[in-house]
mmCIF file of C-alpha atoms in Angstrom:
data_model
loop_
_atom_site.group_PDB
_atom_site.id
_atom_site.type_symbol
_atom_site.label_atom_id
_atom_site.label_comp_id
_atom_site.label_asym_id
_atom_site.label_seq_id
_atom_site.Cartn_x
_atom_site.Cartn_y
_atom_site.Cartn_z
ATOM 1 C CA ASP A 1 -3.927 7.016 -21.736
ATOM 2 C CA THR A 2 -4.192 8.813 -18.511
ATOM 3 C CA GLY A 3 -5.686 6.608 -16.328
ATOM 4 C CA VAL A 4 -4.498 4.539 -13.369
ATOM 5 C CA SER A 5 -1.205 2.257 -14.667
ATOM 6 C CA GLN A 6 0.271 -0.627 -13.537
ATOM 7 C CA ASP A 7 2.906 -2.801 -13.313
ATOM 8 C CA PRO A 8 3.893 -5.301 -14.240
ATOM 9 C CA ARG A 9 0.912 -6.629 -15.263
ATOM 10 C CA HIS A 10 1.984 -10.867 -14.224
ATOM 11 C CA LYS A 11 4.828 -11.822 -11.293
ATOM 12 C CA ILE A 12 5.210 -15.211 -10.718
ATOM 13 C CA THR A 13 8.224 -15.626 -7.767
ATOM 14 C CA LYS A 14 9.344 -18.752 -5.658
ATOM 15 C CA ARG A 15 8.737 -18.383 -1.844
ATOM 16 C CA GLY A 16 11.057 -16.512 0.360
ATOM 17 C CA GLN A 17 11.547 -13.641 -2.427
ATOM 18 C CA ASN A 18 11.399 -10.706 -2.589
ATOM 19 C CA VAL A 19 8.862 -7.960 -4.667
ATOM 20 C CA THR A 20 7.720 -4.761 -5.915
ATOM 21 C CA PHE A 21 4.951 -2.966 -7.641
ATOM 22 C CA ARG A 22 4.968 -0.257 -9.461
ATOM 23 C CA CYS A 23 1.404 2.279 -9.181
ATOM 24 C CA ASP A 24 1.273 5.887 -11.812
ATOM 25 C CA PRO A 25 -1.841 6.445 -10.709
ATOM 26 C CA ILE A 26 -3.951 9.226 -12.546
ATOM 27 C CA SER A 27 -2.068 12.782 -12.454
ATOM 28 C CA GLU A 28 -3.904 15.104 -10.763
ATOM 29 C CA HIS A 29 -4.724 12.901 -7.995
ATOM 30 C CA ASN A 30 -3.313 13.515 -4.860
ATOM 31 C CA ARG A 31 -4.855 10.547 -3.016
ATOM 32 C CA LEU A 32 -3.560 7.354 -3.920
ATOM 33 C CA TYR A 33 -4.466 4.235 -2.709
ATOM 34 C CA TRP A 34 -3.231 0.362 -2.085
ATOM 35 C CA TYR A 35 -5.640 -3.415 -2.061
ATOM 36 C CA ARG A 36 -5.498 -6.575 -2.700
ATOM 37 C CA GLN A 37 -8.527 -8.902 -4.140
ATOM 38 C CA THR A 38 -8.589 -12.358 -4.252
ATOM 39 C CA LEU A 39 -10.972 -14.598 -6.541
ATOM 40 C CA GLY A 40 -14.496 -13.844 -4.531
ATOM 41 C CA GLN A 41 -13.278 -11.188 -2.122
ATOM 42 C CA GLY A 42 -14.203 -7.841 -2.470
ATOM 43 C CA PRO A 43 -11.123 -5.860 -2.615
ATOM 44 C CA GLU A 44 -9.060 -5.198 0.319
ATOM 45 C CA PHE A 45 -7.824 -2.093 2.633
ATOM 46 C CA LEU A 46 -3.739 -2.465 3.185
ATOM 47 C CA THR A 47 -2.712 1.316 2.907
ATOM 48 C CA TYR A 48 -3.158 5.022 1.214
ATOM 49 C CA PHE A 49 -1.039 8.085 0.672
ATOM 50 C CA GLN A 50 -2.087 11.671 0.701
ATOM 51 C CA ASN A 51 0.544 13.192 -1.786
ATOM 52 C CA GLU A 52 3.333 11.602 -0.413
ATOM 53 C CA ALA A 53 2.266 10.910 3.546
ATOM 54 C CA GLN A 54 1.659 7.954 3.617
ATOM 55 C CA LEU A 55 -2.368 7.967 6.263
ATOM 56 C CA GLU A 56 -3.008 5.037 6.716
ATOM 57 C CA LYS A 57 -1.405 0.774 7.026
ATOM 58 C CA SER A 58 -4.356 -1.423 8.071
ATOM 59 C CA ARG A 59 -3.919 -3.400 10.742
ATOM 60 C CA LEU A 60 -3.707 -7.110 9.035
ATOM 61 C CA LEU A 61 -1.094 -6.172 6.575
ATOM 62 C CA SER A 62 2.007 -7.517 8.168
ATOM 63 C CA ASP A 63 5.681 -5.756 8.204
ATOM 64 C CA ARG A 64 6.574 -7.871 5.181
ATOM 65 C CA PHE A 65 4.247 -5.107 2.863
ATOM 66 C CA SER A 66 5.381 -1.510 2.414
ATOM 67 C CA ALA A 67 4.481 0.483 0.774
ATOM 68 C CA GLU A 68 6.237 4.684 -0.353
ATOM 69 C CA ARG A 69 5.034 7.154 -2.731
ATOM 70 C CA PRO A 70 8.101 9.228 -2.461
ATOM 71 C CA LYS A 71 6.764 12.272 -4.819
ATOM 72 C CA GLY A 72 3.542 11.980 -4.751
ATOM 73 C CA SER A 73 3.665 11.232 -7.716
ATOM 74 C CA PHE A 74 3.803 6.795 -8.316
ATOM 75 C CA SER A 75 4.048 4.157 -5.827
ATOM 76 C CA THR A 76 5.936 0.940 -5.139
ATOM 77 C CA LEU A 77 4.344 -1.445 -3.535
ATOM 78 C CA GLU A 78 7.026 -4.250 -1.623
ATOM 79 C CA ILE A 79 6.679 -7.604 -0.818
ATOM 80 C CA GLN A 80 8.770 -9.462 1.262
ATOM 81 C CA ARG A 81 9.898 -12.485 1.769
ATOM 82 C CA THR A 82 6.859 -13.707 -0.318
ATOM 83 C CA GLU A 83 4.633 -16.427 1.490
ATOM 84 C CA GLN A 84 2.127 -18.585 -0.743
ATOM 85 C CA GLY A 85 -1.541 -16.593 1.072
ATOM 86 C CA ASP A 86 0.024 -13.209 -0.432
ATOM 87 C CA SER A 87 -0.362 -14.654 -3.652
ATOM 88 C CA ALA A 88 -3.608 -11.446 -4.985
ATOM 89 C CA MET A 89 -4.360 -9.041 -7.204
ATOM 90 C CA TYR A 90 -2.558 -5.971 -6.335
ATOM 91 C CA LEU A 91 -5.030 -3.233 -7.029
ATOM 92 C CA CYS A 92 -3.915 0.711 -6.898
ATOM 93 C CA ALA A 93 -6.232 3.624 -7.258
ATOM 94 C CA SER A 94 -6.575 6.986 -7.414
ATOM 95 C CA SER A 95 -8.457 9.898 -6.223
ATOM 96 C CA TYR A 96 -8.433 13.825 -5.990
ATOM 97 C CA LEU A 97 -10.323 14.874 -2.513
ATOM 98 C CA GLN A 98 -10.749 17.853 -2.057
ATOM 99 C CA LYS A 99 -11.912 19.591 1.046
ATOM 100 C CA ASN A 100 -12.657 22.484 0.797
ATOM 101 C CA PRO A 101 -16.013 22.787 -1.466
ATOM 102 C CA GLN A 102 -15.925 18.897 -1.082
ATOM 103 C CA SER A 103 -15.823 16.412 -3.871
ATOM 104 C CA ASP A 104 -16.398 13.110 -4.372
ATOM 105 C CA GLU A 105 -14.167 9.904 -3.227
ATOM 106 C CA LYS A 106 -14.697 8.502 -6.918
ATOM 107 C CA LEU A 107 -11.691 6.419 -6.912
ATOM 108 C CA PHE A 108 -10.091 5.264 -9.984
ATOM 109 C CA PHE A 109 -8.584 1.767 -10.734
ATOM 110 C CA GLY A 110 -5.639 0.474 -11.755
ATOM 111 C CA SER A 111 -5.796 -4.041 -13.892
ATOM 112 C CA GLY A 112 -3.879 -4.540 -11.718
ATOM 113 C CA THR A 113 -0.854 -6.868 -10.674
ATOM 114 C CA GLN A 114 -1.355 -10.199 -10.521
ATOM 115 C CA LEU A 115 1.079 -12.108 -7.638
ATOM 116 C CA SER A 116 1.563 -15.450 -8.236
ATOM 117 C CA VAL A 117 4.112 -17.230 -4.930
ATOM 118 C CA LEU A 118 4.720 -21.388 -5.932
ATOM 119 C CA GLY B 1 -13.001 1.006 11.622
ATOM 120 C CA GLU B 2 -15.986 0.304 9.177
ATOM 121 C CA ASN B 3 -17.304 -2.942 8.341
ATOM 122 C CA VAL B 4 -19.242 -3.775 5.272
ATOM 123 C CA GLU B 5 -21.229 -6.342 4.584
ATOM 124 C CA GLN B 6 -23.286 -7.608 1.041
ATOM 125 C CA HIS B 7 -25.696 -9.642 -0.151
ATOM 126 C CA PRO B 8 -26.232 -12.139 -1.327
ATOM 127 C CA SER B 9 -23.285 -13.459 -3.055
ATOM 128 C CA THR B 10 -24.880 -14.458 -5.267
ATOM 129 C CA LEU B 11 -27.800 -13.290 -7.611
ATOM 130 C CA SER B 12 -29.391 -14.771 -10.485
ATOM 131 C CA VAL B 13 -32.133 -13.047 -12.631
ATOM 132 C CA GLN B 14 -33.830 -13.035 -16.427
ATOM 133 C CA GLU B 15 -32.968 -10.274 -18.640
ATOM 134 C CA GLY B 16 -35.972 -8.448 -18.279
ATOM 135 C CA ASP B 17 -36.272 -7.450 -14.459
ATOM 136 C CA SER B 18 -34.688 -6.434 -11.697
ATOM 137 C CA ALA B 19 -31.809 -7.121 -9.563
ATOM 138 C CA VAL B 20 -31.623 -5.778 -5.923
ATOM 139 C CA ILE B 21 -28.223 -5.762 -4.144
ATOM 140 C CA LYS B 22 -28.453 -4.474 -0.340
ATOM 141 C CA CYS B 23 -25.089 -3.278 2.021
ATOM 142 C CA THR B 24 -24.901 -2.688 5.639
ATOM 143 C CA TYR B 25 -22.579 -1.024 7.400
ATOM 144 C CA SER B 26 -21.651 -0.061 10.788
ATOM 145 C CA ASP B 27 -19.847 3.405 11.195
ATOM 146 C CA SER B 28 -22.008 6.014 11.616
ATOM 147 C CA ALA B 29 -20.054 8.693 10.174
ATOM 148 C CA SER B 30 -19.286 7.192 7.102
ATOM 149 C CA ASN B 31 -20.572 10.065 4.247
ATOM 150 C CA TYR B 32 -19.797 8.383 1.138
ATOM 151 C CA PHE B 33 -20.850 5.197 -0.581
ATOM 152 C CA PRO B 34 -20.137 4.180 -4.374
ATOM 153 C CA TRP B 35 -20.912 1.081 -6.710
ATOM 154 C CA TYR B 36 -18.390 -0.816 -7.963
ATOM 155 C CA LYS B 37 -18.314 -3.218 -10.917
ATOM 156 C CA GLN B 38 -16.368 -5.220 -11.709
ATOM 157 C CA GLU B 39 -16.761 -7.932 -14.963
ATOM 158 C CA LEU B 40 -14.232 -10.416 -15.358
ATOM 159 C CA GLY B 41 -10.398 -9.646 -15.352
ATOM 160 C CA LYS B 42 -11.279 -5.948 -15.350
ATOM 161 C CA ARG B 43 -10.659 -3.476 -12.742
ATOM 162 C CA PRO B 44 -13.788 -2.363 -10.643
ATOM 163 C CA GLN B 45 -15.871 1.173 -12.389
ATOM 164 C CA LEU B 46 -17.545 2.901 -10.556
ATOM 165 C CA ILE B 47 -21.579 3.281 -10.987
ATOM 166 C CA ILE B 48 -23.434 4.738 -8.929
ATOM 167 C CA ASP B 49 -22.484 6.099 -6.126
ATOM 168 C CA ILE B 50 -24.384 8.708 -2.708
ATOM 169 C CA ARG B 51 -23.681 10.664 0.048
ATOM 170 C CA SER B 52 -25.159 10.609 2.952
ATOM 171 C CA ASN B 53 -26.991 14.045 2.429
ATOM 172 C CA VAL B 54 -29.430 12.229 -0.418
ATOM 173 C CA GLY B 55 -31.434 9.526 0.526
ATOM 174 C CA GLU B 56 -31.514 8.699 -2.815
ATOM 175 C CA LYS B 57 -29.949 8.764 -6.801
ATOM 176 C CA LYS B 58 -31.021 7.578 -9.492
ATOM 177 C CA ASP B 59 -28.793 6.998 -13.265
ATOM 178 C CA GLN B 60 -30.719 5.125 -16.196
ATOM 179 C CA ARG B 61 -31.860 2.157 -15.163
ATOM 180 C CA ILE B 62 -29.973 1.832 -11.809
ATOM 181 C CA ALA B 63 -30.848 3.629 -9.141
ATOM 182 C CA VAL B 64 -29.122 3.459 -4.926
ATOM 183 C CA THR B 65 -31.243 3.798 -1.688
ATOM 184 C CA LEU B 66 -29.232 5.118 1.598
ATOM 185 C CA ASN B 67 -31.554 4.967 4.629
ATOM 186 C CA LYS B 68 -28.841 6.509 7.237
ATOM 187 C CA THR B 69 -30.829 4.908 10.603
ATOM 188 C CA ALA B 70 -30.463 1.763 9.703
ATOM 189 C CA LYS B 71 -27.333 1.777 7.855
ATOM 190 C CA HIS B 72 -27.725 0.665 4.690
ATOM 191 C CA PHE B 73 -27.748 1.374 1.214
ATOM 192 C CA SER B 74 -29.138 -0.498 -1.576
ATOM 193 C CA LEU B 75 -28.463 -0.893 -5.607
ATOM 194 C CA HIS B 76 -31.322 -1.209 -7.562
ATOM 195 C CA ILE B 77 -30.772 -1.896 -11.723
ATOM 196 C CA THR B 78 -33.825 -1.815 -13.389
ATOM 197 C CA GLU B 79 -34.824 -3.588 -16.315
ATOM 198 C CA THR B 80 -31.697 -6.128 -16.140
ATOM 199 C CA GLN B 81 -29.399 -6.894 -20.229
ATOM 200 C CA PRO B 82 -27.207 -9.693 -20.379
ATOM 201 C CA GLU B 83 -24.183 -7.169 -20.759
ATOM 202 C CA ASP B 84 -25.598 -6.584 -16.635
ATOM 203 C CA SER B 85 -23.547 -9.099 -15.167
ATOM 204 C CA ALA B 86 -20.562 -8.702 -13.517
ATOM 205 C CA VAL B 87 -19.609 -8.737 -9.773
ATOM 206 C CA TYR B 88 -20.843 -5.356 -7.735
ATOM 207 C CA PHE B 89 -18.706 -3.859 -5.248
ATOM 208 C CA CYS B 90 -20.932 -1.187 -2.761
ATOM 209 C CA ALA B 91 -18.447 0.818 -0.667
ATOM 210 C CA ALA B 92 -18.182 3.069 2.159
ATOM 211 C CA MET B 93 -16.042 6.187 3.010
ATOM 212 C CA GLU B 94 -14.878 5.919 6.389
ATOM 213 C CA THR B 95 -15.123 9.686 7.381
ATOM 214 C CA SER B 96 -12.609 9.563 10.852
ATOM 215 C CA TYR B 97 -10.070 7.875 8.321
ATOM 216 C CA ASP B 98 -11.431 9.645 4.731
ATOM 217 C CA LYS B 99 -10.008 5.823 3.433
ATOM 218 C CA VAL B 100 -13.014 3.760 1.788
ATOM 219 C CA ILE B 101 -14.109 -0.021 2.827
ATOM 220 C CA PHE B 102 -15.640 -2.614 -0.084
ATOM 221 C CA GLY B 103 -18.396 -5.127 0.890
ATOM 222 C CA PRO B 104 -17.087 -8.670 -0.362
ATOM 223 C CA GLY B 105 -19.248 -8.558 -3.600
ATOM 224 C CA THR B 106 -23.192 -9.769 -5.393
ATOM 225 C CA SER B 107 -22.230 -11.832 -9.018
ATOM 226 C CA LEU B 108 -25.032 -10.898 -11.238
ATOM 227 C CA SER B 109 -26.118 -13.705 -13.074
ATOM 228 C CA VAL B 110 -28.477 -11.954 -15.834
ATOM 229 C CA ILE B 111 -30.086 -14.599 -18.174
ATOM 230 C CA PRO B 112 -31.284 -14.166 -21.406
#
């Protein structure tokens, strides 16, 4: 499978614990996004990377959330001291962005990690 | 930053009828507008997209129109089929930051 893969698919944790999710993008893609999705809502932007550089982190995201993409390939999203409100589907997406000639920002999503905080 | 609104939140149509979903965006500099379909329990998948230099784009039963002046764009599905039932998300790409912002979604039900 050459699509975007995420691990784990499901994570159940107790409030206050730390969790880490992994995303492996499509290999030639230089952009990687993290979104959060709750039931009945659209994907909410969390952060994104161009190669290994983190371009932006949502202002709505607390300091408990951190993401890395150390070698410009896979990425990890860590949530420290989880809260019940963190329960959601965490989606990763990747794309190939080229400025000249300009490419389309076609996002390819992974299957997500469903987090449940008890 | 960009804000994308979407209407209606739910839509039911009879099989064979047309469905229209409308979105508005706030950032006049946004220049790329994709639409994603998400079936229950599955990942969002791109179904059609449009750039701001184009007013309309069609792909078989699906079409998207864009009105830059009014900052709104719409998805049109003709001859709907039960397999079109899903949640549809519009999105806009912020030119200044090049990130993609999604609308809240429309749950479409096609009744056989």
